[in-house]
Amino acid sequence: MIMDDEVYDAYHEAGTLAQKVLHRGSGLVKEGANLLDMVEATEAMVTEEGALLAFPLNVSFNEAAAHDTAMPGDERTFSRGDLIKVDLGVQIDGYIADTAMTVDLGDHAPLVEASRKALDAAIAAVRPGVAAGELGTVIQATIEEHGYKPVANLTGHGLDRYNLHTRPTIPNVAMAGGAVIEEGMVFAIEPFATTGSGKIGEATRVEIYQQIAARPARLPSAKRVLETARPRRGLPFARRWVPGDKVEIGLLALVRAGILHPFPMLHDVPGSFVSQAEHTLIVTDGGCEVTTR
């Protein structure tokens, strides 16, 4: 696949900005700090730089792995002992950088290191002709060497313009075959290491949605939701981004009509801890370029 210079530059611009904002925003994760304040401040950093969010900032506590973000009026705070995943997506004209890191407010350094080392090892193995399953083998082996389990049912994913999840799928466990990596592919690798079961389940709470169909809505509350969703061009949005009241009624109606897709918060077993590391990369003829490093 051939990538023109304009697209290449947009991916790199998004990656550079995402790395900058991720580290600044993660610095706001401190004992006693309010989650909503941290999330809104970090999201504002992206727009202040002239870019847009590819998805709401994900901030997941302890056994939660993904798809958690601040609720409207959220009063949650960060506490001593917490393990916090911060996952940021930035887009420049629809070209996406997706990157994540884990902030340790306790004594979880070996677990944090496991996902980070697995990411580094997988990136080092990327080159045209390699099967995605081989990257999963590297990730699983590295995490297990550190004494933890990889999360088997979460994966890395291809990125395309205004598309967060396309081919190739990059597994976090060993598997045979998978998509063959090709020059010009853009994808995110995101290993998750856990002290729990190694399998993520869905919670009942949903804060993030994505428009998947373009049909009219009848309820005023649903129309207001679509006013927020449509400019996203299929990229996810947060419930707290929708103004006005009766937002939950509008969201439920649109989900039932097949217009919105919900993303429930994902978690391992209670009492466990999950770490995450993620970078976006572009495959080159001899390896890859990491846009978010």
mmCIF file of C-alpha atoms in Angstrom:
data_model
loop_
_atom_site.group_PDB
_atom_site.id
_atom_site.type_symbol
_atom_site.label_atom_id
_atom_site.label_comp_id
_atom_site.label_asym_id
_atom_site.label_seq_id
_atom_site.Cartn_x
_atom_site.Cartn_y
_atom_site.Cartn_z
ATOM 1 C CA MET A 1 0.000 0.000 0.000
ATOM 2 C CA ILE A 2 1.344 3.417 -0.980
ATOM 3 C CA MET A 3 0.795 6.404 1.319
ATOM 4 C CA ASP A 4 1.075 9.899 -0.113
ATOM 5 C CA ASP A 5 3.039 12.623 1.638
ATOM 6 C CA GLU A 6 -0.014 14.521 2.869
ATOM 7 C CA VAL A 7 -1.477 11.472 4.603
ATOM 8 C CA TYR A 8 1.933 10.491 5.990
ATOM 9 C CA ASP A 9 2.406 13.974 7.453
ATOM 10 C CA ALA A 10 -1.096 13.964 8.998
ATOM 11 C CA TYR A 11 -0.448 10.635 10.747
ATOM 12 C CA HIS A 12 2.852 11.914 12.114
ATOM 13 C CA GLU A 13 1.385 15.255 13.181
ATOM 14 C CA ALA A 14 -1.402 13.463 15.036
ATOM 15 C CA GLY A 15 1.111 11.105 16.654
ATOM 16 C CA THR A 16 3.423 13.861 17.816
ATOM 17 C CA LEU A 17 0.532 15.775 19.363
ATOM 18 C CA ALA A 18 -0.954 12.653 20.960
ATOM 19 C CA GLN A 19 2.344 11.796 22.635
ATOM 20 C CA LYS A 20 2.689 15.338 23.962
ATOM 21 C CA VAL A 21 -0.855 15.515 25.329
ATOM 22 C CA LEU A 22 -0.813 11.982 26.757
ATOM 23 C CA HIS A 23 2.190 12.744 28.915
ATOM 24 C CA ARG A 24 0.881 16.127 30.009
ATOM 25 C CA GLY A 25 -2.555 14.719 30.782
ATOM 26 C CA SER A 26 -1.195 11.685 32.602
ATOM 27 C CA GLY A 27 0.703 14.080 34.840
ATOM 28 C CA LEU A 28 -2.674 15.254 36.173
ATOM 29 C CA VAL A 29 -3.394 11.772 37.578
ATOM 30 C CA LYS A 30 -2.528 12.405 41.199
ATOM 31 C CA GLU A 31 -3.858 11.192 44.510
ATOM 32 C CA GLY A 32 -6.968 13.219 45.400
ATOM 33 C CA ALA A 33 -7.403 14.755 41.939
ATOM 34 C CA ASN A 34 -10.873 14.680 40.377
ATOM 35 C CA LEU A 35 -11.361 12.428 37.346
ATOM 36 C CA LEU A 36 -13.683 14.791 35.456
ATOM 37 C CA ASP A 37 -11.311 17.728 35.900
ATOM 38 C CA MET A 38 -8.407 15.632 34.607
ATOM 39 C CA VAL A 39 -10.364 14.364 31.600
ATOM 40 C CA GLU A 40 -11.722 17.754 30.562
ATOM 41 C CA ALA A 41 -8.327 19.411 30.952
ATOM 42 C CA THR A 42 -6.627 16.748 28.839
ATOM 43 C CA GLU A 43 -9.262 16.810 26.114
ATOM 44 C CA ALA A 44 -8.980 20.607 26.016
ATOM 45 C CA MET A 45 -5.232 20.303 25.365
ATOM 46 C CA VAL A 46 -6.023 18.557 22.065
ATOM 47 C CA THR A 47 -8.449 21.208 20.817
ATOM 48 C CA GLU A 48 -6.162 24.019 21.992
ATOM 49 C CA GLU A 49 -3.503 22.574 19.681
ATOM 50 C CA GLY A 50 -5.904 22.797 16.734
ATOM 51 C CA ALA A 51 -6.631 19.075 16.494
ATOM 52 C CA LEU A 52 -9.669 16.949 17.362
ATOM 53 C CA LEU A 53 -10.239 13.933 19.566
ATOM 54 C CA ALA A 54 -10.521 10.588 17.811
ATOM 55 C CA PHE A 55 -12.501 9.303 20.809
ATOM 56 C CA PRO A 56 -13.270 10.461 24.350
ATOM 57 C CA LEU A 57 -10.298 10.210 26.674
ATOM 58 C CA ASN A 58 -10.430 6.749 28.264
ATOM 59 C CA VAL A 59 -9.393 6.644 31.923
ATOM 60 C CA SER A 60 -9.803 3.185 33.437
ATOM 61 C CA PHE A 61 -9.253 2.300 37.090
ATOM 62 C CA ASN A 62 -7.593 -0.856 38.441
ATOM 63 C CA GLU A 63 -9.408 -3.944 37.054
ATOM 64 C CA ALA A 64 -11.036 -1.823 34.312
ATOM 65 C CA ALA A 65 -9.166 -2.076 31.014
ATOM 66 C CA ALA A 66 -10.943 0.185 28.549
ATOM 67 C CA HIS A 67 -13.977 2.248 27.539
ATOM 68 C CA ASP A 68 -14.314 4.124 30.807
ATOM 69 C CA THR A 69 -14.421 7.895 30.785
ATOM 70 C CA ALA A 70 -15.790 10.580 33.052
ATOM 71 C CA MET A 71 -19.547 10.778 33.574
ATOM 72 C CA PRO A 72 -21.423 14.096 33.666
ATOM 73 C CA GLY A 73 -20.745 15.539 37.115
ATOM 74 C CA ASP A 74 -18.359 12.693 37.929
ATOM 75 C CA GLU A 75 -17.103 12.894 41.512
ATOM 76 C CA ARG A 76 -14.594 10.039 41.323
ATOM 77 C CA THR A 77 -11.072 10.838 42.454
ATOM 78 C CA PHE A 78 -7.733 9.094 42.139
ATOM 79 C CA SER A 79 -6.576 7.279 45.271
ATOM 80 C CA ARG A 80 -3.378 5.821 46.666
ATOM 81 C CA GLY A 81 -2.901 2.328 45.258
ATOM 82 C CA ASP A 82 -4.819 2.936 42.023
ATOM 83 C CA LEU A 83 -3.561 1.720 38.665
ATOM 84 C CA ILE A 84 -4.864 4.105 35.997
ATOM 85 C CA LYS A 85 -4.901 3.520 32.238
ATOM 86 C CA VAL A 86 -4.974 6.708 30.151
ATOM 87 C CA ASP A 87 -5.849 6.078 26.486
ATOM 88 C CA LEU A 88 -5.885 9.028 24.074
ATOM 89 C CA GLY A 89 -6.875 9.313 20.428
ATOM 90 C CA VAL A 90 -6.055 12.374 18.310
ATOM 91 C CA GLN A 91 -7.112 12.976 14.716
ATOM 92 C CA ILE A 92 -5.842 15.358 12.063
ATOM 93 C CA ASP A 93 -8.322 15.505 9.156
ATOM 94 C CA GLY A 94 -9.513 12.029 10.145
ATOM 95 C CA TYR A 95 -6.024 10.467 10.359
ATOM 96 C CA ILE A 96 -5.664 8.960 13.805
ATOM 97 C CA ALA A 97 -3.031 8.466 16.471
ATOM 98 C CA ASP A 98 -4.019 6.114 19.314
ATOM 99 C CA THR A 99 -1.729 5.837 22.328
ATOM 100 C CA ALA A 100 -1.971 4.823 25.969
ATOM 101 C CA MET A 101 0.065 4.528 29.141
ATOM 102 C CA THR A 102 -0.494 3.343 32.693
ATOM 103 C CA VAL A 103 -0.062 5.600 35.721
ATOM 104 C CA ASP A 104 0.854 3.786 38.924
ATOM 105 C CA LEU A 105 -0.350 5.338 42.175
ATOM 106 C CA GLY A 106 0.603 2.206 44.112
ATOM 107 C CA ASP A 107 3.212 -0.529 43.946
ATOM 108 C CA HIS A 108 2.394 -1.986 40.537
ATOM 109 C CA ALA A 109 5.650 -1.201 38.745
ATOM 110 C CA PRO A 110 6.330 -4.800 37.570
ATOM 111 C CA LEU A 111 2.838 -5.030 36.056
ATOM 112 C CA VAL A 112 3.254 -1.695 34.283
ATOM 113 C CA GLU A 113 6.622 -2.860 32.970
ATOM 114 C CA ALA A 114 5.097 -6.070 31.596
ATOM 115 C CA SER A 115 2.747 -4.303 29.172
ATOM 116 C CA ARG A 116 5.375 -1.725 28.238
ATOM 117 C CA LYS A 117 8.016 -4.353 27.463
ATOM 118 C CA ALA A 118 5.480 -6.397 25.493
ATOM 119 C CA LEU A 119 4.717 -3.350 23.367
ATOM 120 C CA ASP A 120 8.406 -2.701 22.711
ATOM 121 C CA ALA A 121 9.000 -6.335 21.762
ATOM 122 C CA ALA A 122 6.044 -6.407 19.379
ATOM 123 C CA ILE A 123 7.106 -3.161 17.680
ATOM 124 C CA ALA A 124 10.598 -4.592 17.186
ATOM 125 C CA ALA A 125 9.050 -7.600 15.416
ATOM 126 C CA VAL A 126 6.977 -5.578 12.917
ATOM 127 C CA ARG A 127 8.013 -5.800 9.274
ATOM 128 C CA PRO A 128 6.271 -6.611 5.992
ATOM 129 C CA GLY A 129 5.499 -10.300 5.630
ATOM 130 C CA VAL A 130 5.099 -11.021 9.341
ATOM 131 C CA ALA A 131 1.748 -12.518 10.348
ATOM 132 C CA ALA A 132 -0.191 -10.689 13.046
ATOM 133 C CA GLY A 133 -0.292 -13.903 15.057
ATOM 134 C CA GLU A 134 3.477 -13.748 15.419
ATOM 135 C CA LEU A 135 3.143 -10.371 17.135
ATOM 136 C CA GLY A 136 0.626 -11.915 19.526
ATOM 137 C CA THR A 137 3.111 -14.664 20.302
ATOM 138 C CA VAL A 138 5.749 -12.072 21.201
ATOM 139 C CA ILE A 139 3.301 -10.126 23.376
ATOM 140 C CA GLN A 140 2.097 -13.178 25.299
ATOM 141 C CA ALA A 141 5.609 -14.489 25.873
ATOM 142 C CA THR A 142 6.858 -11.149 27.168
ATOM 143 C CA ILE A 143 3.955 -10.643 29.573
ATOM 144 C CA GLU A 144 4.204 -14.197 30.889
ATOM 145 C CA GLU A 145 7.948 -13.790 31.389
ATOM 146 C CA HIS A 146 7.062 -10.994 33.798
ATOM 147 C CA GLY A 147 4.690 -13.276 35.702
ATOM 148 C CA TYR A 148 1.337 -11.968 34.456
ATOM 149 C CA LYS A 149 -1.386 -12.893 31.984
ATOM 150 C CA PRO A 150 -2.099 -11.131 28.698
ATOM 151 C CA VAL A 151 -5.714 -10.103 28.144
ATOM 152 C CA ALA A 152 -6.800 -12.544 25.455
ATOM 153 C CA ASN A 153 -9.984 -10.847 24.239
ATOM 154 C CA LEU A 154 -8.599 -7.359 23.663
ATOM 155 C CA THR A 155 -6.519 -6.626 20.582
ATOM 156 C CA GLY A 156 -4.621 -4.001 18.696
ATOM 157 C CA HIS A 157 -6.286 -2.734 15.549
ATOM 158 C CA GLY A 158 -5.795 -1.144 12.180
ATOM 159 C CA LEU A 159 -6.455 2.562 11.708
ATOM 160 C CA ASP A 160 -7.824 4.317 8.645
ATOM 161 C CA ARG A 161 -9.309 7.728 7.964
ATOM 162 C CA TYR A 162 -12.187 8.255 10.428
ATOM 163 C CA ASN A 163 -11.988 4.533 11.221
ATOM 164 C CA LEU A 164 -10.654 3.350 14.588
ATOM 165 C CA HIS A 165 -10.983 -0.390 14.044
ATOM 166 C CA THR A 166 -10.011 -1.888 10.718
ATOM 167 C CA ARG A 167 -7.589 -4.568 9.556
ATOM 168 C CA PRO A 168 -5.217 -5.813 10.747
ATOM 169 C CA THR A 169 -6.227 -7.157 14.145
ATOM 170 C CA ILE A 170 -3.167 -7.535 16.381
ATOM 171 C CA PRO A 171 -3.777 -10.214 19.038
ATOM 172 C CA ASN A 172 -2.309 -10.073 22.536
ATOM 173 C CA VAL A 173 -1.916 -13.857 22.687
ATOM 174 C CA ALA A 174 -0.197 -16.419 20.497
ATOM 175 C CA MET A 175 -2.145 -17.575 17.464
ATOM 176 C CA ALA A 176 -1.409 -19.116 14.104
ATOM 177 C CA GLY A 177 -1.658 -16.898 11.057
ATOM 178 C CA GLY A 178 -3.666 -13.708 11.083
ATOM 179 C CA ALA A 179 -3.350 -10.816 8.678
ATOM 180 C CA VAL A 180 -0.012 -10.504 6.918
ATOM 181 C CA ILE A 181 1.631 -7.176 7.706
ATOM 182 C CA GLU A 182 2.135 -4.994 4.629
ATOM 183 C CA GLU A 183 4.100 -1.831 3.959
ATOM 184 C CA GLY A 184 1.886 1.241 4.402
ATOM 185 C CA MET A 185 -0.411 -0.323 7.000
ATOM 186 C CA VAL A 186 -1.227 1.863 9.995
ATOM 187 C CA PHE A 187 -2.195 0.158 13.229
ATOM 188 C CA ALA A 188 -2.065 0.374 17.005
ATOM 189 C CA ILE A 189 -0.487 -2.312 19.157
ATOM 190 C CA GLU A 190 -1.848 -2.308 22.719
ATOM 191 C CA PRO A 191 -0.823 -5.084 25.100
ATOM 192 C CA PHE A 192 -2.769 -5.470 28.328
ATOM 193 C CA ALA A 193 -1.208 -7.350 31.251
ATOM 194 C CA THR A 194 -3.353 -8.484 34.170
ATOM 195 C CA THR A 195 -3.198 -10.066 37.614
ATOM 196 C CA GLY A 196 -6.718 -11.395 37.005
ATOM 197 C CA SER A 197 -8.320 -13.932 34.681
ATOM 198 C CA GLY A 198 -6.905 -12.677 31.387
ATOM 199 C CA LYS A 199 -10.398 -12.286 29.971
ATOM 200 C CA ILE A 200 -12.308 -9.018 29.932
ATOM 201 C CA GLY A 201 -16.066 -8.761 30.493
ATOM 202 C CA GLU A 202 -18.582 -5.974 29.927
ATOM 203 C CA ALA A 203 -19.963 -3.782 32.704
ATOM 204 C CA THR A 204 -23.469 -2.353 32.593
ATOM 205 C CA ARG A 205 -22.351 1.280 32.565
ATOM 206 C CA VAL A 206 -21.870 2.914 29.167
ATOM 207 C CA GLU A 207 -20.331 6.352 28.653
ATOM 208 C CA ILE A 208 -19.101 6.068 25.045
ATOM 209 C CA TYR A 209 -21.165 5.652 21.862
ATOM 210 C CA GLN A 210 -20.623 5.588 18.115
ATOM 211 C CA GLN A 211 -23.027 6.409 15.298
ATOM 212 C CA ILE A 212 -23.268 3.421 12.936
ATOM 213 C CA ALA A 213 -26.321 4.324 10.826
ATOM 214 C CA ALA A 214 -27.662 7.544 9.291
ATOM 215 C CA ARG A 215 -31.385 7.548 9.978
ATOM 216 C CA PRO A 216 -33.641 10.296 11.383
ATOM 217 C CA ALA A 217 -34.755 10.376 15.007
ATOM 218 C CA ARG A 218 -38.170 11.385 16.337
ATOM 219 C CA LEU A 219 -37.505 12.208 19.999
ATOM 220 C CA PRO A 220 -36.096 15.702 20.692
ATOM 221 C CA SER A 221 -33.525 14.178 23.055
ATOM 222 C CA ALA A 222 -32.416 11.731 20.338
ATOM 223 C CA LYS A 223 -32.126 14.562 17.815
ATOM 224 C CA ARG A 224 -29.819 16.403 20.212
ATOM 225 C CA VAL A 225 -27.643 13.313 20.560
ATOM 226 C CA LEU A 226 -27.347 13.082 16.777
ATOM 227 C CA GLU A 227 -26.350 16.746 16.600
ATOM 228 C CA THR A 228 -23.317 15.749 18.670
ATOM 229 C CA ALA A 229 -22.697 12.462 16.845
ATOM 230 C CA ARG A 230 -22.955 13.512 13.177
ATOM 231 C CA PRO A 231 -19.924 15.829 13.045
ATOM 232 C CA ARG A 232 -17.851 12.950 14.456
ATOM 233 C CA ARG A 233 -18.181 11.115 11.089
ATOM 234 C CA GLY A 234 -18.499 7.759 12.804
ATOM 235 C CA LEU A 235 -15.897 8.343 15.516
ATOM 236 C CA PRO A 236 -17.004 7.739 19.129
ATOM 237 C CA PHE A 237 -18.342 10.425 21.451
ATOM 238 C CA ALA A 238 -19.043 10.686 25.177
ATOM 239 C CA ARG A 239 -22.422 10.941 26.870
ATOM 240 C CA ARG A 240 -21.135 14.028 28.725
ATOM 241 C CA TRP A 241 -20.582 15.808 25.391
ATOM 242 C CA VAL A 242 -24.332 15.890 24.676
ATOM 243 C CA PRO A 243 -25.996 19.058 26.065
ATOM 244 C CA GLY A 244 -29.414 19.299 27.671
ATOM 245 C CA ASP A 245 -31.556 16.937 29.704
ATOM 246 C CA LYS A 246 -33.075 13.492 29.029
ATOM 247 C CA VAL A 247 -29.870 12.485 27.279
ATOM 248 C CA GLU A 248 -30.181 8.888 28.511
ATOM 249 C CA ILE A 249 -33.615 8.578 26.883
ATOM 250 C CA GLY A 250 -32.251 9.760 23.547
ATOM 251 C CA LEU A 251 -29.240 7.451 23.733
ATOM 252 C CA LEU A 252 -31.384 4.421 24.569
ATOM 253 C CA ALA A 253 -33.782 5.147 21.713
ATOM 254 C CA LEU A 254 -30.938 5.441 19.213
ATOM 255 C CA VAL A 255 -29.263 2.245 20.416
ATOM 256 C CA ARG A 256 -32.568 0.357 20.141
ATOM 257 C CA ALA A 257 -33.049 1.735 16.615
ATOM 258 C CA GLY A 258 -29.614 0.505 15.563
ATOM 259 C CA ILE A 259 -28.342 4.032 14.969
ATOM 260 C CA LEU A 260 -25.818 4.080 17.815
ATOM 261 C CA HIS A 261 -23.436 1.401 19.051
ATOM 262 C CA PRO A 262 -22.657 1.454 22.792
ATOM 263 C CA PHE A 263 -19.222 0.695 24.229
ATOM 264 C CA PRO A 264 -19.665 -0.722 27.749
ATOM 265 C CA MET A 265 -16.786 -0.356 30.175
ATOM 266 C CA LEU A 266 -14.541 -3.454 30.013
ATOM 267 C CA HIS A 267 -13.033 -5.028 33.115
ATOM 268 C CA ASP A 268 -11.294 -8.082 34.525
ATOM 269 C CA VAL A 269 -12.381 -9.699 37.815
ATOM 270 C CA PRO A 270 -12.890 -7.440 40.860
ATOM 271 C CA GLY A 271 -9.736 -6.950 42.891
ATOM 272 C CA SER A 272 -7.417 -7.496 39.937
ATOM 273 C CA PHE A 273 -5.210 -4.945 38.229
ATOM 274 C CA VAL A 274 -4.712 -4.358 34.514
ATOM 275 C CA SER A 275 -1.927 -2.378 32.833
ATOM 276 C CA GLN A 276 -1.873 -1.097 29.250
ATOM 277 C CA ALA A 277 0.672 0.347 26.839
ATOM 278 C CA GLU A 278 -0.080 1.455 23.290
ATOM 279 C CA HIS A 279 1.546 3.060 20.275
ATOM 280 C CA THR A 280 0.458 3.759 16.699
ATOM 281 C CA LEU A 281 2.830 2.863 13.887
ATOM 282 C CA ILE A 282 3.230 2.968 10.108
ATOM 283 C CA VAL A 283 4.762 -0.102 8.481
ATOM 284 C CA THR A 284 7.792 0.662 6.295
ATOM 285 C CA ASP A 285 9.756 -1.515 3.881
ATOM 286 C CA GLY A 286 12.208 -2.514 6.612
ATOM 287 C CA GLY A 287 10.169 -2.270 9.808
ATOM 288 C CA CYS A 288 7.966 0.533 11.103
ATOM 289 C CA GLU A 289 7.818 4.126 12.254
ATOM 290 C CA VAL A 290 6.140 4.765 15.603
ATOM 291 C CA THR A 291 4.126 7.965 15.239
ATOM 292 C CA THR A 292 3.323 8.297 18.948
ATOM 293 C CA ARG A 293 6.792 7.753 20.406
#
